[in-house]
GROMACS .gro file of C-alpha atoms in nm:
model
  241
    1MET     CA    1  15.917  17.090  10.749
    2LYS     CA    2  15.554  16.991  10.804
    3VAL     CA    3  15.415  17.000  11.157
    4ARG     CA    4  15.091  16.864  11.304
    5ILE     CA    5  14.957  17.044  11.608
    6LYS     CA    6  14.708  16.883  11.846
    7PHE     CA    7  14.502  17.118  12.060
    8GLU     CA    8  14.197  17.155  12.282
    9LYS     CA    9  13.909  17.395  12.224
   10THR     CA   10  13.678  17.413  12.526
   11ASP     CA   11  13.493  17.650  12.762
   12GLN     CA   12  13.386  17.976  12.595
   13MET     CA   13  13.606  17.904  12.292
   14ARG     CA   14  13.368  17.629  12.181
   15PHE     CA   15  13.136  17.907  12.066
   16ILE     CA   16  13.375  18.058  11.809
   17GLY     CA   17  13.342  17.952  11.447
   18HIS     CA   18  13.599  17.796  11.217
   19LEU     CA   19  13.708  18.120  11.046
   20ASP     CA   20  13.756  18.292  11.382
   21LEU     CA   21  13.961  17.993  11.497
   22MET     CA   22  14.188  18.032  11.193
   23ARG     CA   23  14.237  18.401  11.265
   24TYR     CA   24  14.304  18.323  11.632
   25PHE     CA   25  14.586  18.081  11.546
   26GLN     CA   26  14.733  18.316  11.285
   27LYS     CA   27  14.774  18.577  11.559
   28ALA     CA   28  14.899  18.317  11.808
   29MET     CA   29  15.172  18.205  11.566
   30ARG     CA   30  15.298  18.563  11.537
   31ARG     CA   31  15.281  18.630  11.912
   32ALA     CA   32  15.461  18.304  11.993
   33ASP     CA   33  15.722  18.376  11.725
   34ILE     CA   34  15.676  18.036  11.560
   35PRO     CA   35  15.879  18.031  11.234
   36ILE     CA   36  15.577  17.944  11.020
   37LYS     CA   37  15.611  17.948  10.643
   38TYR     CA   38  15.413  18.197  10.431
   39SER     CA   39  15.274  18.150  10.084
   40GLU     CA   40  15.424  18.346   9.795
   41GLY     CA   41  15.257  18.613   9.585
   42PHE     CA   42  15.101  18.956   9.638
   43SER     CA   43  14.902  18.851   9.945
   44PRO     CA   44  15.115  18.604  10.146
   45HIS     CA   45  14.939  18.409  10.420
   46GLN     CA   46  15.049  18.155  10.676
   47ILE     CA   47  15.047  17.797  10.547
   48MET     CA   48  14.807  17.618  10.780
   49SER     CA   49  14.512  17.384  10.747
   50PHE     CA   50  14.272  17.238  11.001
   51GLY     CA   51  14.092  16.910  11.057
   52ALA     CA   52  13.715  16.892  11.016
   53PRO     CA   53  13.553  17.195  11.182
   54LEU     CA   54  13.347  17.149  11.498
   55SER     CA   55  12.980  17.240  11.517
   56MET     CA   56  12.914  17.552  11.723
   57GLY     CA   57  12.904  17.474  12.095
   58VAL     CA   58  13.091  17.142  12.069
   59SER     CA   59  13.415  17.113  12.267
   60GLY     CA   60  13.719  16.952  12.106
   61LEU     CA   61  13.973  16.760  12.315
   62GLY     CA   62  14.166  16.622  12.018
   63GLU     CA   63  14.166  16.884  11.741
   64TYR     CA   64  14.434  16.909  11.471
   65MET     CA   65  14.597  17.161  11.244
   66ASP     CA   66  14.890  17.128  11.003
   67ILE     CA   67  15.147  17.400  10.938
   68GLU     CA   68  15.476  17.434  10.752
   69LEU     CA   69  15.790  17.583  10.905
   70LYS     CA   70  16.036  17.803  10.721
   71GLU     CA   71  16.333  17.631  10.562
   72ALA     CA   72  16.651  17.636  10.771
   73SER     CA   73  16.448  17.720  11.082
   74HIS     CA   74  16.437  17.498  11.389
   75ILE     CA   75  16.224  17.490  11.700
   76SER     CA   76  16.184  17.194  11.933
   77SER     CA   77  15.844  17.052  12.024
   78LYS     CA   78  15.899  17.146  12.389
   79GLU     CA   79  15.986  17.508  12.310
   80ALA     CA   80  15.697  17.542  12.063
   81LEU     CA   81  15.448  17.413  12.321
   82GLU     CA   82  15.578  17.654  12.584
   83ARG     CA   83  15.562  17.952  12.348
   84LEU     CA   84  15.217  17.872  12.212
   85ASN     CA   85  15.056  17.793  12.547
   86ALA     CA   86  15.197  18.118  12.686
   87VAL     CA   87  14.976  18.312  12.441
   88MET     CA   88  14.666  18.087  12.458
   89CYS     CA   89  14.348  18.218  12.619
   90THR     CA   90  14.117  18.026  12.855
   91GLY     CA   91  13.964  17.735  12.667
   92MET     CA   92  14.259  17.681  12.431
   93LYS     CA   93  14.553  17.451  12.498
   94VAL     CA   94  14.818  17.313  12.261
   95LYS     CA   95  14.893  16.951  12.351
   96LYS     CA   96  15.138  16.832  12.083
   97PHE     CA   97  15.373  16.981  11.821
   98LEU     CA   98  15.490  16.699  11.594
   99GLN     CA   99  15.691  16.668  11.274
  100ILE     CA  100  15.508  16.470  11.004
  101PRO     CA  101  15.637  16.335  10.670
  102ASP     CA  102  15.662  16.590  10.389
  103ASP     CA  103  15.427  16.381  10.175
  104SER     CA  104  15.164  16.349  10.447
  105LYS     CA  105  14.806  16.433  10.351
  106PRO     CA  106  14.630  16.718  10.538
  107ALA     CA  107  14.447  16.629  10.860
  108MET     CA  108  14.111  16.702  10.692
  109ALA     CA  109  14.178  16.447  10.414
  110LEU     CA  110  14.300  16.178  10.655
  111MET     CA  111  14.004  16.191  10.893
  112ASP     CA  112  13.776  15.888  10.863
  113THR     CA  113  13.620  15.838  11.208
  114ALA     CA  114  13.601  16.023  11.539
  115ASP     CA  115  13.518  15.960  11.904
  116PHE     CA  116  13.252  16.170  12.076
  117LYS     CA  117  13.118  16.195  12.428
  118ALA     CA  118  12.785  16.339  12.535
  119GLU     CA  119  12.775  16.441  12.901
  120PHE     CA  120  12.428  16.498  13.047
  121LYS     CA  121  12.361  16.816  13.243
  122GLU     CA  122  12.123  16.632  13.477
  123SER     CA  123  12.206  16.302  13.643
  124VAL     CA  124  12.092  15.992  13.453
  125SER     CA  125  12.143  15.629  13.559
  126GLN     CA  126  12.374  15.421  13.342
  127ASP     CA  127  12.106  15.151  13.321
  128GLU     CA  128  11.860  15.398  13.170
  129ILE     CA  129  12.119  15.509  12.913
  130LYS     CA  130  12.207  15.148  12.826
  131LYS     CA  131  11.839  15.059  12.784
  132ALA     CA  132  11.790  15.337  12.527
  133ILE     CA  133  12.109  15.238  12.342
  134ASP     CA  134  12.007  14.872  12.328
  135LYS     CA  135  11.664  14.967  12.191
  136LEU     CA  136  11.820  15.190  11.925
  137LEU     CA  137  12.077  14.932  11.814
  138SER     CA  138  11.810  14.662  11.798
  139ARG     CA  139  11.644  14.847  11.511
  140GLU     CA  140  11.689  14.690  11.172
  141SER     CA  141  11.778  15.033  11.035
  142ILE     CA  142  11.817  15.387  11.171
  143LEU     CA  143  11.677  15.613  10.903
  144LEU     CA  144  11.784  15.977  10.899
  145THR     CA  145  11.579  16.215  10.684
  146LYS     CA  146  11.758  16.525  10.556
  147ILE     CA  147  11.581  16.818  10.395
  148SER     CA  148  11.798  17.050  10.188
  149LYS     CA  149  11.720  17.352   9.971
  150LYS     CA  150  11.866  17.399   9.625
  151LYS     CA  151  11.813  17.650   9.349
  152LYS     CA  152  11.697  17.515   9.015
  153LYS     CA  153  11.579  17.672   8.692
  154ASN     CA  154  11.207  17.652   8.633
  155GLU     CA  155  11.032  17.625   8.295
  156TYR     CA  156  11.073  18.000   8.246
  157GLY     CA  157  11.449  17.994   8.301
  158LYS     CA  158  11.433  18.158   8.643
  159PHE     CA  159  11.604  18.018   8.952
  160VAL     CA  160  11.366  17.903   9.223
  161GLU     CA  161  11.431  17.741   9.560
  162VAL     CA  162  11.336  17.374   9.571
  163GLU     CA  163  11.332  17.143   9.873
  164THR     CA  164  11.487  16.800   9.830
  165THR     CA  165  11.451  16.512  10.076
  166SER     CA  166  11.698  16.227  10.122
  167VAL     CA  167  11.680  15.930  10.357
  168THR     CA  168  11.996  15.753  10.479
  169ASP     CA  169  12.038  15.449  10.701
  170ILE     CA  170  12.306  15.563  10.947
  171LYS     CA  171  12.322  15.240  11.148
  172PRO     CA  172  12.619  15.097  10.949
  173TYR     CA  173  12.816  15.414  11.030
  174ILE     CA  174  12.763  15.402  11.406
  175TYR     CA  175  13.067  15.189  11.488
  176LYS     CA  176  13.035  15.203  11.865
  177LEU     CA  177  12.769  15.329  12.105
  178GLU     CA  178  12.819  15.275  12.478
  179ALA     CA  179  12.667  15.395  12.804
  180LEU     CA  180  12.902  15.589  13.032
  181GLU     CA  181  12.852  15.726  13.380
  182ASN     CA  182  12.605  16.007  13.308
  183GLY     CA  183  12.691  16.011  12.938
  184VAL     CA  184  12.722  15.836  12.603
  185PHE     CA  185  13.033  15.736  12.407
  186MET     CA  186  13.012  15.734  12.026
  187HIS     CA  187  13.259  15.618  11.761
  188LEU     CA  188  13.116  15.746  11.432
  189SER     CA  189  13.199  15.767  11.064
  190GLN     CA  190  13.333  16.112  10.978
  191GLY     CA  191  13.441  16.061  10.618
  192SER     CA  192  13.365  16.293  10.329
  193THR     CA  193  13.065  16.086  10.216
  194ASN     CA  194  12.923  15.939  10.538
  195ASN     CA  195  12.962  16.209  10.802
  196ILE     CA  196  12.738  16.125  11.097
  197LYS     CA  197  12.671  16.408  11.340
  198PRO     CA  198  12.661  16.293  11.704
  199ALA     CA  199  12.363  16.523  11.769
  200PHE     CA  200  12.157  16.310  11.527
  201VAL     CA  201  12.245  15.996  11.723
  202MET     CA  202  12.138  16.169  12.044
  203ASP     CA  203  11.807  16.266  11.878
  204PHE     CA  204  11.740  15.898  11.806
  205LEU     CA  205  11.821  15.808  12.167
  206ALA     CA  206  11.567  16.068  12.277
  207GLU     CA  207  11.311  15.893  12.055
  208GLU     CA  208  11.383  15.574  12.249
  209GLY     CA  209  11.277  15.740  12.573
  210LEU     CA  210  11.605  15.893  12.695
  211GLU     CA  211  11.469  16.239  12.779
  212ASN     CA  212  11.811  16.382  12.864
  213ALA     CA  213  11.928  16.313  12.508
  214LYS     CA  214  11.719  16.603  12.378
  215ARG     CA  215  11.902  16.907  12.240
  216ASN     CA  216  12.050  17.146  12.500
  217GLU     CA  217  12.029  16.878  12.771
  218TYR     CA  218  12.390  16.764  12.734
  219TYR     CA  219  12.744  16.884  12.662
  220LEU     CA  220  12.912  16.740  12.355
  221TYR     CA  221  13.285  16.667  12.315
  222ARG     CA  222  13.490  16.542  12.021
  223LEU     CA  223  13.762  16.333  12.184
  224ASP     CA  224  13.989  16.245  11.891
  225MET     CA  225  14.004  16.181  11.516
  226TYR     CA  226  14.124  15.868  11.333
  227THR     CA  227  14.229  15.760  10.985
  228ASP     CA  228  14.089  15.461  10.796
  229GLU     CA  229  14.377  15.262  10.948
  230GLY     CA  230  14.232  15.321  11.293
  231LYS     CA  231  14.522  15.541  11.403
  232ALA     CA  232  14.481  15.878  11.572
  233LEU     CA  233  14.612  16.164  11.357
  234ASP     CA  234  14.896  16.236  11.601
  235GLU     CA  235  15.032  15.882  11.562
  236TYR     CA  236  15.183  15.983  11.225
  237GLY     CA  237  15.416  16.240  11.380
  238CYS     CA  238  15.723  16.249  11.605
  239GLU     CA  239  15.857  16.501  11.851
  240ILE     CA  240  16.115  16.754  11.734
  241ILE     CA  241  16.420  16.746  11.959
   0.00000   0.00000   0.00000
């Protein structure tokens, strides 16, 4: 049986990386005595996969992971939530434990868009936020320049580090940008090809005069993830009775 788990990652836990998060849940599954399935072979490991990893310091209010349960085992959604939350630390909370179809794609592959919220540390008027958003969206294009380093062979056959620059218009992938009370709501493309980081959008708002949109002046939250059908990833599952 395949199961999709929805969880929160906030407070101090927003500072742990993706690999540490995997190890954390592996231990939590054992402590909560969840009948998770293991792979076969000389080095068996728990069968689990996660949605797109969060950037360091970003809180997640709608994060997902998929697991498989052992055959002939049964645990209800209610019992699983109670067991898992009993072993969670501050900043971690399991919200849903849902059965999904056996042929369902992993959460990572399904993710197409996501909702984000930036919450300013200092008070900012909603009118000031809206003014910056309107100015940004009035641009004909929003060009993001990325500089990456790659290793290539030179004329002597040796590998050398070379900088490459690419420019992308991210405006078509900003699906929604709204002013909130002391914050900004963003609905952005998060697909495998056009993955727009909310911090980049905030940088552009800072360029439009919103001083509080500069790095380290706000808290960032990922609220939920959606498929290309516009459904949240937990809408494909059902509770286990």
